[in-house]
XYZ file of C-alpha atoms in Angstrom:
674
model
C -8.501 -26.602 8.050
C -9.050 -26.487 3.984
C -12.342 -27.088 2.195
C -11.041 -28.296 -0.948
C -11.105 -26.836 -4.356
C -9.798 -26.899 -8.032
C -5.751 -26.991 -8.041
C -4.079 -24.879 -10.460
C -1.133 -26.851 -11.914
C 2.022 -26.738 -9.655
C 5.224 -25.687 -10.878
C 8.015 -28.089 -11.073
C 11.200 -27.379 -8.903
C 14.171 -29.470 -8.958
C 17.014 -29.892 -6.188
C 18.584 -27.037 -8.227
C 15.836 -24.647 -7.018
C 14.354 -23.634 -10.785
C 12.031 -24.929 -13.268
C 13.482 -28.119 -14.618
C 14.700 -28.105 -18.193
C 12.969 -30.230 -20.446
C 13.878 -33.671 -20.275
C 15.527 -33.662 -16.853
C 15.052 -36.238 -14.779
C 15.929 -35.091 -11.577
C 19.176 -33.517 -9.710
C 21.859 -34.453 -7.484
C 21.752 -32.855 -4.121
C 25.096 -31.680 -2.347
C 25.278 -34.879 -0.560
C 25.032 -36.843 -3.886
C 21.675 -38.150 -3.211
C 19.306 -38.045 -6.168
C 16.330 -36.035 -6.005
C 13.291 -36.017 -8.529
C 11.607 -32.782 -9.853
C 8.948 -31.958 -7.297
C 5.859 -29.977 -8.268
C 5.338 -26.999 -5.615
C 1.970 -25.578 -4.982
C 1.484 -21.810 -4.688
C 2.567 -20.360 -1.271
C 1.142 -17.317 0.553
C 3.702 -16.259 2.933
C 2.752 -13.866 5.328
C 5.677 -11.361 6.306
C 5.870 -9.070 9.161
C 6.904 -8.584 12.786
C 5.556 -10.827 15.629
C 2.598 -9.750 17.492
C 0.745 -8.355 14.517
C -1.964 -10.609 14.076
C -0.361 -13.440 11.556
C -1.828 -16.231 13.495
C -5.612 -14.892 12.956
C -4.807 -13.716 9.278
C -3.590 -17.144 8.434
C -6.450 -18.842 10.064
C -8.752 -16.731 7.988
C -6.734 -17.432 4.737
C -6.685 -21.250 5.723
C -10.223 -21.900 5.431
C -10.752 -20.240 1.833
C -11.752 -23.135 -0.116
C -8.498 -24.693 -1.742
C -6.107 -23.331 0.915
C -4.375 -24.935 4.072
C -3.022 -22.634 6.677
C 0.359 -24.539 8.747
C 1.136 -21.770 10.668
C 4.477 -20.688 11.271
C 6.505 -23.535 9.212
C 9.825 -21.989 9.631
C 9.614 -23.804 13.221
C 9.095 -27.264 11.963
C 12.688 -28.237 11.948
C 13.850 -25.832 14.557
C 11.491 -26.129 17.374
C 8.128 -27.877 16.924
C 9.644 -31.365 15.589
C 12.889 -31.418 18.015
C 10.771 -30.204 21.183
C 7.657 -32.341 20.297
C 5.387 -29.170 20.762
C 1.824 -29.125 20.036
C 0.258 -28.853 16.760
C -2.867 -26.389 16.373
C -5.155 -29.255 16.996
C -3.801 -29.715 20.404
C -2.253 -32.987 19.859
C 1.895 -33.198 20.287
C 3.546 -32.988 16.979
C 4.127 -36.779 16.892
C 0.656 -37.550 17.766
C -0.840 -35.393 15.026
C -2.322 -37.592 11.921
C -1.929 -34.947 9.481
C 1.834 -33.881 9.926
C 2.822 -38.129 10.157
C 0.798 -38.040 7.041
C 2.651 -34.874 5.590
C 6.037 -36.329 6.720
C 5.233 -39.517 4.843
C 4.509 -37.929 1.729
C 7.546 -35.629 1.898
C 10.376 -37.775 3.061
C 9.209 -41.153 4.108
C 8.856 -39.853 7.825
C 10.052 -37.023 9.899
C 13.820 -37.767 10.665
C 15.690 -36.282 13.511
C 18.692 -36.237 11.028
C 16.922 -34.779 8.167
C 15.277 -32.000 10.493
C 18.823 -31.190 11.484
C 20.310 -30.834 8.154
C 17.105 -28.503 6.895
C 17.858 -26.311 10.230
C 21.453 -26.103 9.240
C 20.436 -25.223 5.788
C 18.239 -22.446 7.364
C 21.191 -21.197 9.091
C 23.309 -21.018 5.828
C 20.876 -19.445 3.672
C 17.641 -17.796 5.421
C 19.025 -15.491 8.114
C 19.127 -11.592 7.935
C 22.749 -11.760 7.238
C 22.077 -13.577 4.213
C 19.743 -11.037 2.550
C 22.556 -9.168 0.419
C 23.623 -12.396 -1.192
C 20.073 -13.484 -1.937
C 19.637 -10.084 -3.149
C 22.555 -10.401 -5.643
C 22.119 -14.162 -6.222
C 23.914 -14.293 -9.795
C 26.923 -13.245 -8.091
C 26.608 -15.177 -4.881
C 29.495 -18.153 -4.455
C 28.625 -21.386 -6.028
C 28.283 -23.142 -2.639
C 25.442 -20.489 -1.335
C 23.613 -21.052 -4.386
C 23.545 -24.821 -4.138
C 22.510 -24.523 -0.536
C 19.940 -22.438 -1.531
C 18.636 -24.796 -4.137
C 18.788 -27.643 -1.820
C 16.852 -25.450 1.004
C 14.159 -24.932 -1.741
C 13.781 -28.441 -2.864
C 13.166 -29.696 0.649
C 10.439 -27.019 1.275
C 9.028 -27.727 -1.892
C 8.549 -31.332 -0.898
C 7.025 -30.571 2.190
C 4.461 -27.736 0.662
C 3.589 -30.207 -1.936
C 3.079 -32.965 0.779
C 0.750 -30.627 2.780
C -1.330 -30.005 -0.501
C -1.723 -33.244 -1.054
C -2.899 -34.251 2.369
C -5.292 -31.361 2.448
C -6.738 -31.198 -0.987
C -5.384 -27.973 -1.531
C -3.759 -25.921 -4.202
C -2.199 -23.128 -1.926
C -0.420 -23.346 1.288
C -0.327 -20.351 3.859
C 2.834 -19.971 5.519
C 3.031 -17.656 8.434
C 6.975 -17.672 8.977
C 7.001 -13.930 8.763
C 10.699 -13.784 8.427
C 11.164 -11.739 4.917
C 14.871 -13.940 4.867
C 12.929 -16.896 4.570
C 10.765 -15.906 1.923
C 13.478 -14.408 -0.137
C 15.562 -17.772 0.054
C 12.703 -19.895 -0.745
C 11.504 -17.589 -3.797
C 15.132 -17.515 -5.135
C 14.916 -21.417 -4.648
C 12.173 -21.178 -7.290
C 9.073 -21.485 -5.190
C 5.736 -19.977 -6.399
C 5.674 -17.592 -3.658
C 3.207 -14.637 -3.187
C 3.768 -12.454 -0.100
C 1.186 -10.733 2.508
C 3.126 -8.023 3.969
C 1.453 -7.658 7.385
C 1.991 -4.593 9.362
C 0.557 -3.411 12.562
C 1.348 0.119 14.409
C 5.009 -0.192 15.615
C 3.625 1.173 19.022
C 1.354 -1.644 19.515
C 3.951 -4.276 18.598
C 6.245 -2.842 21.035
C 3.840 -2.920 23.919
C 2.546 -6.238 23.185
C 6.031 -7.438 23.060
C 6.922 -5.718 26.053
C 4.404 -8.284 27.800
C 5.155 -11.821 29.592
C 3.315 -14.162 27.807
C 3.394 -18.094 27.901
C 3.798 -20.121 24.986
C 1.024 -22.449 24.647
C 3.150 -24.937 22.495
C 5.077 -27.014 25.077
C 3.790 -30.171 26.346
C 5.741 -30.896 29.372
C 7.504 -27.722 30.661
C 6.250 -23.938 30.525
C 7.812 -21.899 28.125
C 7.825 -18.005 27.459
C 7.433 -15.895 24.570
C 10.140 -13.535 23.656
C 10.130 -10.024 25.336
C 11.918 -6.969 24.373
C 12.414 -3.468 25.856
C 10.710 -0.562 23.696
C 13.826 0.307 21.931
C 14.896 -3.001 20.919
C 11.026 -3.845 19.745
C 11.014 -0.744 17.660
C 14.401 -1.684 15.979
C 13.391 -4.913 15.159
C 9.827 -3.907 13.818
C 11.656 -1.509 11.595
C 14.166 -4.029 10.624
C 11.766 -6.513 9.605
C 9.379 -3.785 7.530
C 12.410 -2.632 5.444
C 13.381 -6.287 4.420
C 9.880 -7.254 3.472
C 9.991 -3.854 1.126
C 12.743 -5.215 -0.621
C 10.774 -8.567 -1.621
C 8.358 -6.482 -4.305
C 11.740 -5.206 -5.822
C 12.786 -8.681 -6.272
C 9.851 -9.219 -8.406
C 7.863 -11.333 -5.627
C 4.127 -10.333 -5.673
C 3.334 -8.598 -2.605
C 0.380 -7.205 -1.102
C 0.359 -4.969 2.059
C -2.094 -5.760 4.785
C -2.611 -3.269 7.936
C -3.848 -5.505 10.693
C -6.116 -2.666 11.973
C -8.055 -2.667 8.638
C -8.217 -6.602 8.700
C -9.493 -6.456 11.761
C -12.272 -3.716 10.824
C -12.866 -5.082 7.398
C -11.467 -8.618 7.157
C -13.548 -9.808 4.219
C -12.985 -6.712 1.831
C -9.064 -6.787 2.906
C -8.661 -10.543 2.338
C -10.617 -9.971 -0.964
C -8.212 -6.990 -2.240
C -5.169 -8.648 -1.276
C -5.573 -12.171 -2.725
C -6.800 -10.349 -5.928
C -3.586 -8.301 -5.802
C -1.562 -11.099 -5.501
C -3.373 -12.931 -8.453
C -5.503 -15.182 -6.949
C -8.929 -13.589 -6.813
C -11.811 -15.035 -4.845
C -15.610 -14.852 -5.251
C -17.851 -13.824 -2.014
C -19.066 -17.497 -1.505
C -15.300 -18.445 -0.825
C -15.436 -16.069 2.000
C -18.608 -17.224 3.608
C -16.472 -17.931 6.912
C -15.586 -14.327 7.248
C -18.370 -12.337 8.770
C -18.494 -8.822 10.327
C -16.502 -8.727 13.460
C -15.775 -12.361 13.366
C -14.437 -15.391 11.832
C -16.150 -18.988 11.655
C -13.034 -21.388 11.619
C -12.559 -24.990 11.469
C -9.796 -27.168 13.411
C -6.327 -26.073 12.476
C -2.857 -27.869 12.090
C -0.874 -24.606 12.598
C 2.569 -24.640 14.028
C 3.630 -21.938 16.562
C 1.874 -18.640 16.587
C -0.327 -17.122 19.471
C -2.752 -19.221 21.542
C -5.652 -18.184 18.999
C -4.380 -21.125 16.831
C -6.058 -23.528 19.153
C -9.492 -21.889 18.861
C -12.138 -23.077 16.461
C -15.745 -22.504 15.642
C -17.008 -18.669 15.971
C -14.002 -16.199 16.868
C -14.867 -12.934 17.730
C -12.324 -10.257 16.050
C -10.920 -7.311 18.341
C -8.474 -4.800 17.593
C -5.722 -5.128 20.508
C -5.557 -1.233 21.210
C -4.104 -1.342 24.773
C -1.188 0.405 23.966
C -3.127 3.703 23.433
C -4.115 3.896 27.021
C -1.567 1.448 28.787
C 1.660 2.220 27.368
C 3.883 4.714 29.230
C 4.430 8.031 27.440
C 8.280 7.637 27.099
C 7.911 4.346 25.676
C 5.726 5.658 23.254
C 7.977 8.821 22.226
C 11.018 6.072 21.893
C 9.056 3.736 19.642
C 7.488 7.058 17.494
C 11.178 8.401 17.092
C 13.008 5.160 15.850
C 10.010 4.297 13.848
C 8.626 7.437 12.281
C 9.844 6.825 8.675
C 7.573 3.898 8.389
C 4.792 4.614 10.355
C 4.002 7.387 7.808
C 4.599 5.061 4.910
C 2.028 2.858 6.521
C -0.577 5.599 7.308
C -0.034 6.414 10.697
C 0.762 9.676 12.348
C 3.692 9.518 14.709
C 2.179 12.480 16.709
C -0.284 15.423 16.049
C 0.793 18.341 14.221
C -1.002 21.762 13.900
C -0.343 24.920 11.765
C -0.539 28.436 13.016
C -4.291 29.092 13.647
C -5.589 25.869 12.474
C -6.904 23.057 14.955
C -5.483 19.668 14.341
C -7.464 17.308 12.156
C -9.990 15.014 13.862
C -9.649 11.450 14.044
C -12.128 9.463 11.550
C -15.283 8.915 12.969
C -18.772 8.129 11.086
C -20.363 10.886 9.761
C -24.051 11.882 11.223
C -26.221 10.236 8.023
C -29.456 8.527 8.838
C -30.498 7.770 5.414
C -29.132 5.133 2.839
C -25.577 6.234 1.375
C -25.561 6.880 -2.354
C -23.832 5.317 -5.129
C -20.307 6.719 -5.836
C -18.492 6.377 -9.099
C -14.772 6.665 -8.960
C -13.247 7.607 -12.374
C -9.473 6.304 -12.696
C -7.647 7.112 -15.655
C -4.630 4.784 -16.613
C -1.741 4.411 -18.840
C 1.383 2.140 -18.888
C 0.955 1.377 -14.882
C -0.419 -2.161 -15.012
C 1.159 -2.982 -11.604
C 0.130 0.853 -9.827
C -3.329 0.722 -10.942
C -4.127 -2.768 -9.232
C -2.825 -0.974 -6.109
C -5.137 2.043 -6.889
C -7.864 -0.195 -7.412
C -7.543 -2.280 -4.385
C -7.222 1.024 -2.264
C -10.842 1.580 -3.887
C -12.325 -1.646 -3.136
C -11.420 -1.780 0.607
C -12.999 1.535 1.551
C -15.324 1.601 4.627
C -18.169 3.314 2.618
C -21.221 2.147 3.697
C -22.677 2.481 0.454
C -21.872 1.067 -2.951
C -19.070 1.909 -5.162
C -18.449 1.863 -8.907
C -14.765 2.194 -10.197
C -14.769 2.943 -13.771
C -11.002 2.446 -15.203
C -10.401 4.257 -18.445
C -7.609 3.166 -20.425
C -5.906 6.180 -22.604
C -4.022 5.184 -25.724
C -3.511 1.703 -24.699
C -5.569 -1.568 -25.107
C -7.765 -2.275 -22.027
C -7.007 -4.850 -19.323
C -10.313 -6.858 -18.623
C -8.880 -8.383 -16.329
C -8.970 -5.658 -13.836
C -12.512 -6.058 -13.283
C -11.990 -9.402 -11.446
C -10.475 -6.930 -8.817
C -14.017 -6.014 -7.805
C -16.071 -7.324 -4.820
C -19.603 -7.131 -3.771
C -20.932 -3.597 -3.870
C -17.542 -2.589 -5.397
C -17.989 -3.087 -9.077
C -15.105 -2.453 -11.522
C -15.587 -1.463 -15.237
C -12.932 -1.123 -17.679
C -13.012 0.875 -20.858
C -10.966 2.851 -23.210
C -11.076 6.236 -24.134
C -12.341 6.590 -27.865
C -14.992 9.175 -27.717
C -12.663 12.210 -26.436
C -9.346 13.522 -27.060
C -6.350 11.568 -26.035
C -5.048 12.526 -22.565
C -6.110 12.977 -19.094
C -8.824 15.507 -19.452
C -10.314 12.975 -22.391
C -10.099 10.199 -20.121
C -11.926 11.538 -17.161
C -14.693 12.834 -19.621
C -14.731 9.260 -20.800
C -15.437 8.079 -17.382
C -17.989 10.879 -16.913
C -19.845 9.779 -19.636
C -20.491 6.509 -18.089
C -20.617 7.183 -14.355
C -24.061 6.554 -12.755
C -23.301 7.639 -9.144
C -24.857 10.863 -7.490
C -21.208 11.703 -6.333
C -18.231 11.512 -8.527
C -14.638 10.800 -7.283
C -11.299 10.934 -8.912
C -8.387 8.892 -8.409
C -4.915 8.541 -10.320
C -3.376 5.354 -11.079
C -0.314 5.626 -9.210
C -2.138 7.133 -5.894
C -3.834 5.157 -3.463
C -6.779 5.943 -0.928
C -6.708 5.527 2.935
C -10.263 3.072 3.839
C -12.328 6.151 5.427
C -11.518 8.397 2.600
C -15.066 8.122 0.675
C -16.914 7.693 4.082
C -15.566 11.127 5.420
C -15.980 13.121 2.294
C -19.637 11.935 1.197
C -20.841 12.412 4.862
C -19.566 15.749 4.724
C -21.234 16.709 1.476
C -24.235 15.056 2.618
C -24.278 17.194 5.758
C -23.815 20.425 3.616
C -26.148 20.571 0.670
C -24.502 23.594 -0.996
C -21.098 22.178 -0.977
C -20.213 21.377 -4.586
C -16.652 19.741 -4.067
C -14.612 18.460 -1.205
C -11.026 17.556 -1.127
C -8.771 16.301 2.039
C -5.379 16.167 3.411
C -2.829 13.970 2.037
C 0.475 12.214 2.554
C 3.219 13.065 -0.083
C 5.347 9.887 -0.807
C 8.421 11.596 -1.430
C 12.157 10.302 -3.048
C 14.377 8.168 -0.559
C 11.338 6.849 1.204
C 10.331 9.984 2.806
C 6.786 10.501 3.753
C 5.077 14.044 4.356
C 1.912 14.431 5.987
C 0.071 17.427 4.928
C -3.307 17.820 6.969
C -5.845 20.252 5.230
C -5.375 24.088 6.202
C -9.044 24.879 6.212
C -12.298 23.817 5.881
C -13.211 25.807 3.045
C -11.349 27.161 0.030
C -12.536 30.310 -1.917
C -11.679 31.263 -5.182
C -8.918 34.201 -4.516
C -7.457 31.504 -2.207
C -7.141 29.153 -5.269
C -5.728 31.927 -7.727
C -3.069 32.664 -4.918
C -2.218 29.220 -4.186
C -2.501 25.579 -5.889
C -3.936 24.164 -2.769
C -2.312 20.417 -2.713
C -5.635 19.368 -0.636
C -7.557 19.521 -4.027
C -5.542 17.155 -6.039
C -7.184 14.863 -8.537
C -6.916 11.941 -6.467
C -8.486 13.614 -3.238
C -11.547 15.231 -5.012
C -15.215 14.312 -4.476
C -17.526 16.132 -6.393
C -21.590 16.109 -7.008
C -22.694 15.090 -10.348
C -24.120 18.775 -10.745
C -21.048 20.423 -10.244
C -19.954 19.053 -13.650
C -23.191 20.615 -15.118
C -21.998 24.252 -13.213
C -18.344 24.206 -14.103
C -18.338 22.187 -17.140
C -16.375 19.116 -18.095
C -12.532 18.720 -18.183
C -11.183 21.170 -20.666
C -9.658 18.682 -23.622
C -7.781 21.772 -25.302
C -5.289 21.928 -22.450
C -1.763 21.421 -23.688
C -0.847 17.791 -23.023
C -3.793 17.692 -20.497
C -1.647 19.451 -17.823
C -3.244 20.744 -14.724
C -6.691 19.613 -16.055
C -7.667 18.946 -12.449
C -6.301 22.617 -11.373
C -8.353 24.454 -14.211
C -11.854 22.451 -13.327
C -11.639 23.183 -9.557
C -10.967 27.128 -10.643
C -14.273 26.875 -12.348
C -15.960 24.864 -9.497
C -15.006 27.493 -7.257
C -16.506 30.255 -9.097
C -19.738 28.341 -9.139
C -20.120 27.114 -5.604
C -18.422 26.474 -2.430
C -15.408 24.121 -2.189
C -14.337 22.580 0.969
C -11.334 20.302 2.530
C -11.599 17.433 5.327
C -8.700 17.961 7.352
C -7.331 14.422 7.937
C -4.879 12.817 5.333
C -6.921 10.652 3.211
C -4.998 9.871 0.212
C -1.310 8.849 -0.839
C 0.254 10.684 -3.666
C 3.243 9.563 -5.094
C 6.065 12.263 -5.807
C 8.647 9.577 -5.734
C 8.479 8.306 -9.254
C 8.629 11.437 -11.053
C 11.744 13.116 -12.179
C 12.115 16.729 -13.669
C 13.335 16.042 -17.467
C 12.846 17.745 -20.558
C 9.852 15.978 -21.691
C 8.320 17.191 -18.353
C 9.368 21.041 -18.933
C 7.763 20.830 -22.656
C 4.289 19.537 -21.040
C 4.228 22.290 -18.154
C 5.351 25.048 -19.641
C 2.615 25.287 -22.602
C -0.050 24.386 -20.280
C 0.759 26.913 -17.339
C 0.931 29.614 -20.265
C -2.466 28.381 -21.292
C -3.686 28.439 -18.005
C -2.899 32.262 -17.538
C -4.745 33.073 -20.759
C -7.847 30.960 -20.031
C -7.935 32.450 -16.353
C -7.309 36.483 -16.562
C -8.314 36.542 -12.880
C -4.739 35.659 -11.986
C -3.550 38.853 -12.487
C -5.661 40.085 -9.558
C -3.543 37.906 -7.396
C -0.116 39.204 -7.440
C 1.090 36.239 -5.403
C -0.559 33.769 -7.435
C 0.367 35.697 -10.916
C 3.975 35.562 -9.699
C 3.597 31.682 -8.760
C 2.838 30.857 -12.180
C 5.274 33.125 -13.950
C 7.891 31.529 -11.821
C 6.762 28.296 -12.845
C 7.091 29.182 -16.374
C 10.624 30.491 -15.864
C 11.688 27.375 -14.352
C 10.087 25.025 -17.200
C 12.149 27.618 -19.873
C 15.141 27.228 -18.094
C 15.057 23.366 -17.913
C 14.277 23.787 -22.043
C 17.922 25.544 -22.219
C 15.518 28.995 -22.851
C 17.570 31.217 -20.772
C 16.340 34.345 -22.109
C 12.712 33.637 -21.934
C 13.436 32.119 -18.730
C 14.925 35.430 -17.181
C 11.945 37.446 -18.655
C 9.401 35.328 -17.049
C 11.310 35.463 -13.669
C 11.494 39.178 -13.498
C 8.110 39.521 -14.486
C 7.316 37.368 -11.648
C 9.548 39.595 -9.079
C 7.905 42.840 -10.291
C 4.456 41.186 -9.247
C 5.593 39.760 -6.127
C 9.242 39.999 -4.558
C 8.828 37.446 -2.079
C 7.832 34.707 -4.197
C 10.530 31.762 -4.198
C 9.593 30.578 -7.407
C 11.263 33.270 -9.681
C 14.556 32.665 -7.486
C 14.806 29.020 -7.937
C 14.427 29.938 -11.857
C 17.130 32.228 -11.674
C 19.416 30.125 -9.693
C 18.869 27.462 -12.503
C 19.573 29.849 -15.245
C 22.667 30.885 -13.532
C 23.984 27.463 -12.446
C 22.425 25.092 -15.297
C 22.820 22.043 -12.580
C 20.260 19.037 -12.734
C 16.711 20.422 -12.393
C 16.266 17.539 -10.058
C 18.395 19.065 -7.249
C 16.187 22.535 -7.905
C 13.395 20.803 -7.139
C 14.564 19.579 -3.844
C 15.669 23.204 -2.990
C 12.203 24.343 -4.005
C 10.589 22.131 -1.628
C 12.715 23.497 1.122
C 10.571 26.466 0.831
C 7.500 23.853 0.501
C 6.608 24.743 -2.826
C 6.558 22.707 -6.205
C 7.642 23.914 -9.662
C 4.842 22.085 -11.472
């Protein structure tokens, strides 16, 4: 169950549900009973929908030294103890020595009245309907706050008893419901969340099956079943609630079921590092390729795998792809499409005129060893986002070694980021001192230190899909004359909208780059041969504010050799954290003018020249410079009257409305103004 380990000091939680003040001896519960402070261990709470693989993930975490898994602890008071259900060890709950010892430590033994009171507290504070009150906790009524505090204190005592009995520092609770996690966190428990997500169509297909619950002792019991629409609505609601946890300041690491089954060790290592609980490779010795070696579990509820021990084979349940009726799949896809996109699943294939749909990820043909890839990641002022970016690099399914060089620009280095690495996934942390401040200088600092035959770049607010490096390096290895390769991408837009953008072609010419920025050649999608920098040169540190340094470099690379694209979206690009304000216009305007002067070939492309002129016009207008804005807009219209950019700029000059609204208008034309 747990292999022991050094325990970090727990955090005391009083009956008031918050760390006790100095000198506090205890507190009064709402029923008047005095309760002493209880030091609560760290809790890893697995949140997500049913039939998403939470039981096997919980089991894998529970065998990490210093951790212990207890299944769906929320069922302790509402099902397991009242109905005498089986523990994961196979014994009825009342006969299990582990739970008997936990009950004695927590409250002197399991008592029907005490468990009934705990369930009543849950119904008052930890249901879906209570989430608004939990979110606005300071504004909630005194009685509700007291109930939350009491609920947290009782759970803190149970968690501590579990940790003491198992000799563990961390308890794995797979209760899944985000409302439960939020209530416990609001009560002051040190709670970290693994948000487990599985494709909604797989969940809906599984929830439609009739499955016998293996928990009952005397009578047969069936697990809940739902029709596709209801299953989809439940999935959507649970994920939306789980998304709120991070916004409440709770540490959250998102794990996809499909990624976990394929690469369990890397996914668990990255998730724990993201939660501030890094583990070394020896601590994950029980997690092998495609299988787990598990000890006996005392988990409550969950699927039948909780009764298994020894060598367990991991297989992704993908039966829905062949057996789910087309109509059911369409219903689930329609309901869940916003979050299917957010979580990297494509609801349906989408093509553009004259372009074949992107192929599914498959291992490229490469018989020899896979070369070292260096990932350069500049960062400044994004301590949380950069950890997500690093995690997406560490969890790549690339067969070769990866080194990630994190370059802090104009800020002190965070050496703790190096702890986020893994075997064959080294993280190096440095600062940009040898080059000019800014993105271009930071990237060149990374180039100076790079040891890889191939170079990849990733911004500190973007993330990669697991197959990215494998597919792109495979393409470069199979085409020796290819210098640079980009990929399709997923644009994360405001209001939680996601737009999938598959690559439009397999090769990008220099003329095409002059005509169109080519989003698929974003800095977070690029993988390049090291020799590409010998041919195209380093990043231009003279660019004002480092604006469009990646576009400038790709233009030079396209003049020097072949540039290609992988059709499949392989990177998540955040467009939801940037608003157009005066500072952005001050950055883009001189940068665009510098690009025009540096690359006179823009004038050979009427559409490309009009695009740049129109973007400058909009920037000038955002700065309040109406005369220069109109001048640039007219020049753009003369070059290419069909270009949408000058019209957006003229509309802003005439109306003076918020530039952010004009950006939304530009997106209707599938264009960006920066």
